[in-house]
mmCIF file of N, CA and C in Angstrom:
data_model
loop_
_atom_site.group_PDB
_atom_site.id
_atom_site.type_symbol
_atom_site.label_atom_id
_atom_site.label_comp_id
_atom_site.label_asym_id
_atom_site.label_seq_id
_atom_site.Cartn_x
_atom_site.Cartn_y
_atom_site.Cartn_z
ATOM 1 N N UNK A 1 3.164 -23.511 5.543
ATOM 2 C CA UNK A 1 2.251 -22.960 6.519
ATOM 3 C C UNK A 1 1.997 -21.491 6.204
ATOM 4 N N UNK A 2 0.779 -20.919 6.291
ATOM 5 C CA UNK A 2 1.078 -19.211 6.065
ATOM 6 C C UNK A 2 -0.594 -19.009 7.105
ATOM 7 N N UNK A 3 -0.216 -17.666 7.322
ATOM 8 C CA UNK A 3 -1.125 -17.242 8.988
ATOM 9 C C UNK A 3 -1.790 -15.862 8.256
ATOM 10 N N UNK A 4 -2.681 -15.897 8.527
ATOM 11 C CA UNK A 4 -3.528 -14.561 8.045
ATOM 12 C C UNK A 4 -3.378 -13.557 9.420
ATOM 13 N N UNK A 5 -2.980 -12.110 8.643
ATOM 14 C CA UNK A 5 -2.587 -11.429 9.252
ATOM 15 C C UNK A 5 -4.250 -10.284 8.869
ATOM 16 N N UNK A 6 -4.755 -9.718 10.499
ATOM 17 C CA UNK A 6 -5.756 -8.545 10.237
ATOM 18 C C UNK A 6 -5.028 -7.336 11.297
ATOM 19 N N UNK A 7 -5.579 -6.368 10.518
ATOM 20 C CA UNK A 7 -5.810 -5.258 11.950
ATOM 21 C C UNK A 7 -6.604 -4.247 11.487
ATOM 22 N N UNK A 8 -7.492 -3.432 12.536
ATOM 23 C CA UNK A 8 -7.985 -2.518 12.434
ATOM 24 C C UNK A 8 -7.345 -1.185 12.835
ATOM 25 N N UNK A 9 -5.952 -1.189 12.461
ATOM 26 C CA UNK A 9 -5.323 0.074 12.332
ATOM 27 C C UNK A 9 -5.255 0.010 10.662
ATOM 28 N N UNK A 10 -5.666 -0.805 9.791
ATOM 29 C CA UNK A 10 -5.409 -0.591 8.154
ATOM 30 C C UNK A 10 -7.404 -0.515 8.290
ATOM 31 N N UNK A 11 -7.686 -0.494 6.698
ATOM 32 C CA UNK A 11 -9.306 -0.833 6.632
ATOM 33 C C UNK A 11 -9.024 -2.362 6.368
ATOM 34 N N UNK A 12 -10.535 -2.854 6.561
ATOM 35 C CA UNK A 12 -10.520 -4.066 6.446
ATOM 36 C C UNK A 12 -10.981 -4.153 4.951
ATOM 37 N N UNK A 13 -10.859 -6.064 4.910
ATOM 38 C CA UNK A 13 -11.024 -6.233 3.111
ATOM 39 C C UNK A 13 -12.097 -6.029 2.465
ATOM 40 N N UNK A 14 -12.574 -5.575 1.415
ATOM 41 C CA UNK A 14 -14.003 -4.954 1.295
ATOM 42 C C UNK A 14 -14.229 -6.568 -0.011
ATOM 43 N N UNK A 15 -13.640 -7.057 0.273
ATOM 44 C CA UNK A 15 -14.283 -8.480 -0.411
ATOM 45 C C UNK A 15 -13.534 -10.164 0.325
ATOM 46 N N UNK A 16 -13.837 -11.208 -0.424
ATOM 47 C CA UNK A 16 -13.146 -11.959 0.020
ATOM 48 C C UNK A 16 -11.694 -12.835 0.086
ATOM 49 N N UNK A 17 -11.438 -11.563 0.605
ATOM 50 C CA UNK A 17 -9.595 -11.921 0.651
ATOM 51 C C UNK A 17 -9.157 -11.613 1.785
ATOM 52 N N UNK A 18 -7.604 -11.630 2.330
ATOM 53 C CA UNK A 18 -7.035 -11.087 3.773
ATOM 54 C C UNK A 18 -6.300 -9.760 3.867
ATOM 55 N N UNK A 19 -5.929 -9.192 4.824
ATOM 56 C CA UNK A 19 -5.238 -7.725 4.115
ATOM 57 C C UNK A 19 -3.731 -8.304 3.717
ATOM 58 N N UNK A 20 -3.392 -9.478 4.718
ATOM 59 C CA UNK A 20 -2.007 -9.391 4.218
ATOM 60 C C UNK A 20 -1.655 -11.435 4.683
ATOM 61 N N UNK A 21 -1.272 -12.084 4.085
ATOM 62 C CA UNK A 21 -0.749 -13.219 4.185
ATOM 63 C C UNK A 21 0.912 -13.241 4.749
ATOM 64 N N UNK A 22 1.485 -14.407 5.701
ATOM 65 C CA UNK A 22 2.558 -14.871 5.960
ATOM 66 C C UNK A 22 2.608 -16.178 5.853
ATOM 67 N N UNK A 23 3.545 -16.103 4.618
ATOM 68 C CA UNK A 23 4.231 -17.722 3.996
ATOM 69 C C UNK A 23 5.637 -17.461 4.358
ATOM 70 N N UNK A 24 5.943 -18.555 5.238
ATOM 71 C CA UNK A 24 7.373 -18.550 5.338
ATOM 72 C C UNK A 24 7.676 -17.571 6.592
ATOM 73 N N UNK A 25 8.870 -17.040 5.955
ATOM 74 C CA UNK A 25 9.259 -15.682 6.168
ATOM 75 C C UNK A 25 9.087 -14.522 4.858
ATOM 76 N N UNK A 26 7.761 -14.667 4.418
ATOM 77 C CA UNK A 26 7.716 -13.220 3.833
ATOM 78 C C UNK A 26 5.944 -13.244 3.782
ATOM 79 N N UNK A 27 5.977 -11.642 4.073
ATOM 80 C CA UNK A 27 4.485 -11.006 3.654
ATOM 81 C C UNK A 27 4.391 -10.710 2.755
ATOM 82 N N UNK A 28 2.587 -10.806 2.493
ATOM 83 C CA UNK A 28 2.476 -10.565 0.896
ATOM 84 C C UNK A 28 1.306 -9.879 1.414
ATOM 85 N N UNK A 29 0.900 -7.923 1.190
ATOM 86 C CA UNK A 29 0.080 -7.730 1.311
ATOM 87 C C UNK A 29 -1.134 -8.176 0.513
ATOM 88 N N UNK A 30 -2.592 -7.275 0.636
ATOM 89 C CA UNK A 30 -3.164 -7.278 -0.331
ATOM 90 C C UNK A 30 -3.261 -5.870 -1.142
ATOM 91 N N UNK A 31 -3.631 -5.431 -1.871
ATOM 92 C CA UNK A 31 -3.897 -4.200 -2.175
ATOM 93 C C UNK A 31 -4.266 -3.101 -1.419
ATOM 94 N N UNK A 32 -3.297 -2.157 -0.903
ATOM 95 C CA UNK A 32 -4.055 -1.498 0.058
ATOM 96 C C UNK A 32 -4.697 0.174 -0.859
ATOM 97 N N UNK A 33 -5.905 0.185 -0.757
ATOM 98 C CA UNK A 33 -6.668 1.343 -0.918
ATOM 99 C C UNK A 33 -6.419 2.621 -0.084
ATOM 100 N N UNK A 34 -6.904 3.897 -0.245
ATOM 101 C CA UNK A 34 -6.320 5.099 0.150
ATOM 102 C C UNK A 34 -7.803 5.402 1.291
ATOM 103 N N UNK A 35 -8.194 4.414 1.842
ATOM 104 C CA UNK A 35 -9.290 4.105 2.854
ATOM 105 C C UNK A 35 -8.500 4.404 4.304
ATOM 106 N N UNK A 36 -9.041 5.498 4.954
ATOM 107 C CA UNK A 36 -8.825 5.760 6.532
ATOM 108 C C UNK A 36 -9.358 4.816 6.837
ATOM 109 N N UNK A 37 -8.859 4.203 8.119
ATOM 110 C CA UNK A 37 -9.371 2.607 8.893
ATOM 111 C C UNK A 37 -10.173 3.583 9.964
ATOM 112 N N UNK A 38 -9.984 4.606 9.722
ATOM 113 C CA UNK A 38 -11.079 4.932 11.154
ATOM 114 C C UNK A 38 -12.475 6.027 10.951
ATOM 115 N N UNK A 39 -12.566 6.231 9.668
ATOM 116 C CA UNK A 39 -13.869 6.401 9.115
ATOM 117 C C UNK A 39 -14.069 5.346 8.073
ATOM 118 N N UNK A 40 -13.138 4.727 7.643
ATOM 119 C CA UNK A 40 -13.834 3.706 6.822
ATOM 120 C C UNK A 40 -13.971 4.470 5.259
ATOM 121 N N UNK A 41 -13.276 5.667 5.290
ATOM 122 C CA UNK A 41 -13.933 6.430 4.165
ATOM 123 C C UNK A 41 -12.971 6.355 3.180
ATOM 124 N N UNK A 42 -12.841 6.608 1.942
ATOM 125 C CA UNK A 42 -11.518 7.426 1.170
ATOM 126 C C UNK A 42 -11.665 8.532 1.691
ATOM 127 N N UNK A 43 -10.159 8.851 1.452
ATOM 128 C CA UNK A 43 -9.540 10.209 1.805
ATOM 129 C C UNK A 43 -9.852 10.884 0.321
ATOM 130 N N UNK A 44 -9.609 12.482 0.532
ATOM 131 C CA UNK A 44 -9.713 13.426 -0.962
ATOM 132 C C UNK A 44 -9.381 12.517 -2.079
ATOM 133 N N UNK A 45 -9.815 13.566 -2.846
ATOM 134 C CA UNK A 45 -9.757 12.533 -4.458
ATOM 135 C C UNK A 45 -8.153 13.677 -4.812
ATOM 136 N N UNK A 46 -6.758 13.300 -4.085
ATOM 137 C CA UNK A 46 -6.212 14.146 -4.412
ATOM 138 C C UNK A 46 -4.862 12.795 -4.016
ATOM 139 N N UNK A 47 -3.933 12.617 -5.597
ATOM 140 C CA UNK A 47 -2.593 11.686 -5.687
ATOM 141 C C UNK A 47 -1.917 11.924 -4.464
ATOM 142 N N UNK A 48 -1.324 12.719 -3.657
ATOM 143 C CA UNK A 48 -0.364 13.148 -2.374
ATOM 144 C C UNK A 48 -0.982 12.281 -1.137
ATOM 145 N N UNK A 49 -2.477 12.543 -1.019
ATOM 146 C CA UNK A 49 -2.862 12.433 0.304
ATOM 147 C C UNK A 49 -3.687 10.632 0.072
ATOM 148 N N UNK A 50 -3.810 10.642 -1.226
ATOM 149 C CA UNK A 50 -4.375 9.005 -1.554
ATOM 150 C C UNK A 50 -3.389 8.404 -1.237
ATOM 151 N N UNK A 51 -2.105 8.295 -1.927
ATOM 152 C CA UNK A 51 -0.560 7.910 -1.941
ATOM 153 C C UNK A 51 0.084 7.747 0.023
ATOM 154 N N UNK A 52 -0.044 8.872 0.824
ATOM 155 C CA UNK A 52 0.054 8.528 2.060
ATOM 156 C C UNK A 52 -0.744 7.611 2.452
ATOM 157 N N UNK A 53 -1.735 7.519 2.267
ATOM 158 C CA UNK A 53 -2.703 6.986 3.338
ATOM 159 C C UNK A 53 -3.018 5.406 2.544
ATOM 160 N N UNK A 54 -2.740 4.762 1.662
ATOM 161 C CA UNK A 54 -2.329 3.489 1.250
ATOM 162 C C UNK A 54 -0.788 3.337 1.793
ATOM 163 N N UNK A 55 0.263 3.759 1.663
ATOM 164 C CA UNK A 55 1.498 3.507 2.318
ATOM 165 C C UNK A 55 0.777 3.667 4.175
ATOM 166 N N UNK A 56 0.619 4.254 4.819
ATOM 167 C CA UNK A 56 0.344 4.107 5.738
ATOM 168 C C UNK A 56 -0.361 2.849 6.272
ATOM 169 N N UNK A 57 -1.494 2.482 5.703
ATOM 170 C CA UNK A 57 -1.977 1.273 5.675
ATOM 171 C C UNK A 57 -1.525 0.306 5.733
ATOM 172 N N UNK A 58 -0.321 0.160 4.450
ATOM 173 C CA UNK A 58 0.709 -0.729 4.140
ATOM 174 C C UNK A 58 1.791 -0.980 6.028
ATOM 175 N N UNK A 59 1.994 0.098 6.370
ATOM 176 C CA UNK A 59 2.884 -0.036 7.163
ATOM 177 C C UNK A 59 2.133 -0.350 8.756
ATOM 178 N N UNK A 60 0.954 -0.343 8.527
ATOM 179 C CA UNK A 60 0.275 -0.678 10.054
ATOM 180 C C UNK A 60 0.153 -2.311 9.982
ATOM 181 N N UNK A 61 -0.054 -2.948 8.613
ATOM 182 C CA UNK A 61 -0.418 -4.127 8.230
ATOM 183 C C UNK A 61 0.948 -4.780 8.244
ATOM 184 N N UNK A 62 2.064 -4.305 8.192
ATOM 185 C CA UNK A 62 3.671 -4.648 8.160
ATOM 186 C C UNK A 62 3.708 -4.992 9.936
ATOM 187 N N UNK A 63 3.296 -3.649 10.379
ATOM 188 C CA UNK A 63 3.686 -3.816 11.846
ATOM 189 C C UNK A 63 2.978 -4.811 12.554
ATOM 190 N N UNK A 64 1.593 -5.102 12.258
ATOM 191 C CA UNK A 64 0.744 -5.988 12.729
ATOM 192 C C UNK A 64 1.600 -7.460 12.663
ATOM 193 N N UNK A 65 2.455 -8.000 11.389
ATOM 194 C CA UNK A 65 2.855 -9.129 11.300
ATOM 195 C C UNK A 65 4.123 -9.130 12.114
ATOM 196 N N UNK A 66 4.451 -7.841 12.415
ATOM 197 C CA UNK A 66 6.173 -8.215 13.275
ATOM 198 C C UNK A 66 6.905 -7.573 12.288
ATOM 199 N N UNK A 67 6.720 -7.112 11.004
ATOM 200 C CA UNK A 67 7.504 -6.696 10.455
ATOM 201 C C UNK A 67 7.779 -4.484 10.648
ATOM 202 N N UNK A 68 8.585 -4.307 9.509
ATOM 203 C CA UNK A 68 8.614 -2.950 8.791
ATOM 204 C C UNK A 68 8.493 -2.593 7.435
ATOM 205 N N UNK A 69 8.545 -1.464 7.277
ATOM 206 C CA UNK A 69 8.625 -0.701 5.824
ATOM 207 C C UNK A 69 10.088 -1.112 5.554
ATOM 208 N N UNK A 70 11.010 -1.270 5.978
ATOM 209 C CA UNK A 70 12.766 -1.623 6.030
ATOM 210 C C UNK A 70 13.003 -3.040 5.226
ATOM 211 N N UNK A 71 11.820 -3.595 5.502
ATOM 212 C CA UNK A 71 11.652 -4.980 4.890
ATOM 213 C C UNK A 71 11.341 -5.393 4.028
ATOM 214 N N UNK A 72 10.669 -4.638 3.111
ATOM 215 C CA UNK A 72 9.946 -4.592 1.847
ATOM 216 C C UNK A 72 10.863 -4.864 1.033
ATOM 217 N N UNK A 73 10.975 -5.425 -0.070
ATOM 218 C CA UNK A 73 11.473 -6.126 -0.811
ATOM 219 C C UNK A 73 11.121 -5.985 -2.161
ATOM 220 N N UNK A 74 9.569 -5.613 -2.407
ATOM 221 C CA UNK A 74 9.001 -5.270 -3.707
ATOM 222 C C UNK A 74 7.379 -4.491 -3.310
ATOM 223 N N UNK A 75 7.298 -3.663 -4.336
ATOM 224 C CA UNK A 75 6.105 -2.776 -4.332
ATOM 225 C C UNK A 75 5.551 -2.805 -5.663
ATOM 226 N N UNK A 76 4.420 -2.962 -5.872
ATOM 227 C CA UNK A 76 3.606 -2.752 -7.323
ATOM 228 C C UNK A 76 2.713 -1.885 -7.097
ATOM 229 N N UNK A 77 3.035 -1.042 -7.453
ATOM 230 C CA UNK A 77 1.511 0.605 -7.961
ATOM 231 C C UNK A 77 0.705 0.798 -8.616
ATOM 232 N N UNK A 78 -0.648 0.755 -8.380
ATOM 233 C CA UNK A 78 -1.557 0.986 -8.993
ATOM 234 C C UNK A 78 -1.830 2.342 -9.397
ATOM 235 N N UNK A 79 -2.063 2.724 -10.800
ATOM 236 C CA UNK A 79 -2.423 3.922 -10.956
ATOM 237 C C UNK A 79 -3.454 4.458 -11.567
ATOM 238 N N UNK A 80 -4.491 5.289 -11.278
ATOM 239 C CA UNK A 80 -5.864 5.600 -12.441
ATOM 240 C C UNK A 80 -5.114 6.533 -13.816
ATOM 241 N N UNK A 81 -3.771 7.161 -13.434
ATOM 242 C CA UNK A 81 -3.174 7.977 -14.531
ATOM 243 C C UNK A 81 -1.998 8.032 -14.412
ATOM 244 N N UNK A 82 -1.126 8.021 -15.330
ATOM 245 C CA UNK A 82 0.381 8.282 -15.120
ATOM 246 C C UNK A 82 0.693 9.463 -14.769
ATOM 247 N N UNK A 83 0.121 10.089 -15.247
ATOM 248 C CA UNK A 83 0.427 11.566 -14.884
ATOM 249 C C UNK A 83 0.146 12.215 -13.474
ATOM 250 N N UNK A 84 -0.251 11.139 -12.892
ATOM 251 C CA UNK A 84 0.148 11.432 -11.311
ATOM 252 C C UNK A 84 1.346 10.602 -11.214
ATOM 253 N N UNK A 85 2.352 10.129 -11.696
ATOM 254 C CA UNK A 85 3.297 9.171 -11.233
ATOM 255 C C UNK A 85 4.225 10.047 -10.547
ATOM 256 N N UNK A 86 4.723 11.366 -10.761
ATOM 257 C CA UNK A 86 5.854 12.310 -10.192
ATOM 258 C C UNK A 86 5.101 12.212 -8.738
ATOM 259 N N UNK A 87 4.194 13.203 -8.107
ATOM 260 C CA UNK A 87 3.370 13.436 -6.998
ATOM 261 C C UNK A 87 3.387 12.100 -6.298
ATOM 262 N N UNK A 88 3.037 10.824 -6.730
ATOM 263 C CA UNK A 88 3.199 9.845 -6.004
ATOM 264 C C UNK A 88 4.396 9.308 -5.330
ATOM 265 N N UNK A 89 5.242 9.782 -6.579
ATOM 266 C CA UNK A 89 6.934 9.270 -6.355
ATOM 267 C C UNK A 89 7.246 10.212 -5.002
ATOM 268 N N UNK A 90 6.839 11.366 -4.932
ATOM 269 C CA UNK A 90 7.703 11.766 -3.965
ATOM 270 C C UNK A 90 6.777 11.827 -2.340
ATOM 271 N N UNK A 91 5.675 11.118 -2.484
ATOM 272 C CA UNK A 91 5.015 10.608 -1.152
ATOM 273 C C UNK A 91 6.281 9.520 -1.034
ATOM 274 N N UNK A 92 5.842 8.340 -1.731
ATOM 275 C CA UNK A 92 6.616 7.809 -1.636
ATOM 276 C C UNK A 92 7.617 7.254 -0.810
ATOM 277 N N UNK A 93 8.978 8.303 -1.522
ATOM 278 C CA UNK A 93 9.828 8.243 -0.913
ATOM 279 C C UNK A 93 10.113 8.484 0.371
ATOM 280 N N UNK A 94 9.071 9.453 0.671
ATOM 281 C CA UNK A 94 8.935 9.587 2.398
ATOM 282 C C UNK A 94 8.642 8.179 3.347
ATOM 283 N N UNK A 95 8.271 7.123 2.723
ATOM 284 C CA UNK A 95 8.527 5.972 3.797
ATOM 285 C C UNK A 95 9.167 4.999 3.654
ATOM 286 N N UNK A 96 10.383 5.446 2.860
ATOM 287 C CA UNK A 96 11.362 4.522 2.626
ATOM 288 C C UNK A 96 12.653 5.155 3.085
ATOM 289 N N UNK A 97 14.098 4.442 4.166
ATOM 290 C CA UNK A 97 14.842 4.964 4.285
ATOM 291 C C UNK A 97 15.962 3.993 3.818
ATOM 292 N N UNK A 98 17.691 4.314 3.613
ATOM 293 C CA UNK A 98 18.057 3.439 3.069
ATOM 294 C C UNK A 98 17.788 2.906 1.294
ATOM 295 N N UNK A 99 17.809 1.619 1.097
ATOM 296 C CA UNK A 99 17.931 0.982 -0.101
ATOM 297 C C UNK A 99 16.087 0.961 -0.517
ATOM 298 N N UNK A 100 15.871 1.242 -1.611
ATOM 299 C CA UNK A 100 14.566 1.106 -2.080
ATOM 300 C C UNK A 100 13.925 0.024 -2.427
ATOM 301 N N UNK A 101 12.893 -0.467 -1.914
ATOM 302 C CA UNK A 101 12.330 -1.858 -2.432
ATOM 303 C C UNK A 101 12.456 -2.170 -4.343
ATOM 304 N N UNK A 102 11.955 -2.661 -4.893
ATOM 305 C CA UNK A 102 12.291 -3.241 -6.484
ATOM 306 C C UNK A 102 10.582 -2.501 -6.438
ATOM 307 N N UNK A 103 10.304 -2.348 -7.256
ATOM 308 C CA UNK A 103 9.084 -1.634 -7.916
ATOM 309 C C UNK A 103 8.549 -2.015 -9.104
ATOM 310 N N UNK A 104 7.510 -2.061 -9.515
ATOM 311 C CA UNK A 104 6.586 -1.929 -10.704
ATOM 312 C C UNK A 104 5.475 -0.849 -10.513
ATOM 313 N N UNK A 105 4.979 -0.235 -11.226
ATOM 314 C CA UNK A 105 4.158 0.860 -11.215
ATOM 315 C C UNK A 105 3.803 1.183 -12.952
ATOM 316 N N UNK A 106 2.249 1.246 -12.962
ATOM 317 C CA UNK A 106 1.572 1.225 -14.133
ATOM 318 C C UNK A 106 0.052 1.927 -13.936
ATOM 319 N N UNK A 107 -0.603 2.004 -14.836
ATOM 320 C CA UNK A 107 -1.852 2.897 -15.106
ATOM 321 C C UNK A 107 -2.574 1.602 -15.644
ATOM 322 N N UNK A 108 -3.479 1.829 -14.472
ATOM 323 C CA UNK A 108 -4.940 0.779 -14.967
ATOM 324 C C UNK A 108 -5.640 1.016 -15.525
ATOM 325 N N UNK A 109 -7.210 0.382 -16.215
ATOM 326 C CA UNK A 109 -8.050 1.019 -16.543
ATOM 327 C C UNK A 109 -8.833 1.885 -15.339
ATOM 328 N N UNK A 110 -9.198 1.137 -14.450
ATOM 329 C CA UNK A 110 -10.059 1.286 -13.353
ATOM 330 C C UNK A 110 -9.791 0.704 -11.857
ATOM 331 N N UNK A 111 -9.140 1.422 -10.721
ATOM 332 C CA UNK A 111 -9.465 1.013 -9.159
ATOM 333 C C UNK A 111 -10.797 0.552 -8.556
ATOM 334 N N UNK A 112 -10.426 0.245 -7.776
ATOM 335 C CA UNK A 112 -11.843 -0.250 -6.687
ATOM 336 C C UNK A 112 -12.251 1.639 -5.607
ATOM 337 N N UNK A 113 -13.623 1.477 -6.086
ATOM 338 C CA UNK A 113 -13.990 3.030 -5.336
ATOM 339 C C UNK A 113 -13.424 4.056 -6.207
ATOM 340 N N UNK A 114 -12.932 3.979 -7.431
ATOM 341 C CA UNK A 114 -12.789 4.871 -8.284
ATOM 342 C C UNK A 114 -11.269 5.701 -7.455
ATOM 343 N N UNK A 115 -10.432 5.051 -6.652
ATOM 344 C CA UNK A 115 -9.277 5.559 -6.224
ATOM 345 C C UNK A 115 -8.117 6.044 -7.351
ATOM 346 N N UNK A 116 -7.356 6.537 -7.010
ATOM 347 C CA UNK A 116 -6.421 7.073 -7.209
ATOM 348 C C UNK A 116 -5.337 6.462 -7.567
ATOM 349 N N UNK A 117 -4.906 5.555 -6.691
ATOM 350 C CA UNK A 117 -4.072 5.137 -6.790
ATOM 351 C C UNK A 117 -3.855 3.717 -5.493
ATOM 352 N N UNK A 118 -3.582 1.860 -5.701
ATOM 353 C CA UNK A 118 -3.231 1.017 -5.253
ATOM 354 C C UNK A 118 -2.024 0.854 -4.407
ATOM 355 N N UNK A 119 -1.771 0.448 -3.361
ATOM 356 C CA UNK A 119 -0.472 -0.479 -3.455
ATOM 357 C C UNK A 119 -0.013 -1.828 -2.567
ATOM 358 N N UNK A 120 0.322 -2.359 -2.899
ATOM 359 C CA UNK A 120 0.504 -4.049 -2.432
ATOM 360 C C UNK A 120 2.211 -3.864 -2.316
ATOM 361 N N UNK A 121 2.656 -4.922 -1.513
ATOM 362 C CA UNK A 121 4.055 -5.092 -0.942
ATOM 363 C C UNK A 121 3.834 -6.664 -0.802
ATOM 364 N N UNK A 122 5.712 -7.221 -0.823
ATOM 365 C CA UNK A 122 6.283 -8.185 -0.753
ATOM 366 C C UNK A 122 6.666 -7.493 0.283
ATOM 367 N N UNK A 123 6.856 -8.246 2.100
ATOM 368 C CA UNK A 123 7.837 -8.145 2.612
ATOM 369 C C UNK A 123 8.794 -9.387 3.074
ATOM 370 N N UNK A 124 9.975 -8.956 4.078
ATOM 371 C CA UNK A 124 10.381 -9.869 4.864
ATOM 372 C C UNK A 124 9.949 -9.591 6.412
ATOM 373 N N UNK A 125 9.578 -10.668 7.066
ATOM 374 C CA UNK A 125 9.579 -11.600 8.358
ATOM 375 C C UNK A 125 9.988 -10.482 8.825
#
């Protein structure tokens, strides 16, 4: 069984997919973009404040299902450059307390909206 999870505290999907799926007991976001849900806009073209505001996203779309950031289990990062990878790392870490989810993080060719930087989560229930 798995339940599509929305809210308009994240942005919504700018194609045809959900922001975040529940199979089981675990969430699987979708990619969350560095898109304010309440202009609808990207934020600056700047790694720190792109990097919050996709984790933020991430965690309104966590809360929407019943879950937390505590729950996360795995994170994959999207990046337009490595050389933002330090600056990101230490947004980051600001919404994680405790044990750190498992990670992957890499440099794409190209984001959606020419962003900065992606990120998608595995959680738990």
């Amino acid at each position: 069984m798995k339940k599509v999870i929305a809210t308009s505290k994240a942005p919504g999907a700018i194609g045809p997919y959900s922001q975040a799926i529940i199979a089981g007991t675990m969430i699987y976001t979708s990619g969350q973009l560095p898109i304010d849900p309440e202009t609808g806009e990207m934020v600056a073209n700047d790694i720190t404040l792109q990097t919050r505001m996709c984790l933020k996203n991430v965690k309104a779309i966590l809360e929407e299902a019943g879950s937390n950031m505590d729950k996360i289990v795995k994170t994959t990062v999207f990046l337009s450059d490595m050389a933002n990878f330090v600056k990101m790392n230490e947004v980051y870490k600001e919404f994680f307390s405790g044990d750190y989810p498992a990670r992957s993080a890499f440099q794409v060719a190209r984001l959606p909206k020419d962003a900065l930087v992606e990120i998608e989560v595995v959680a738990i229930l």
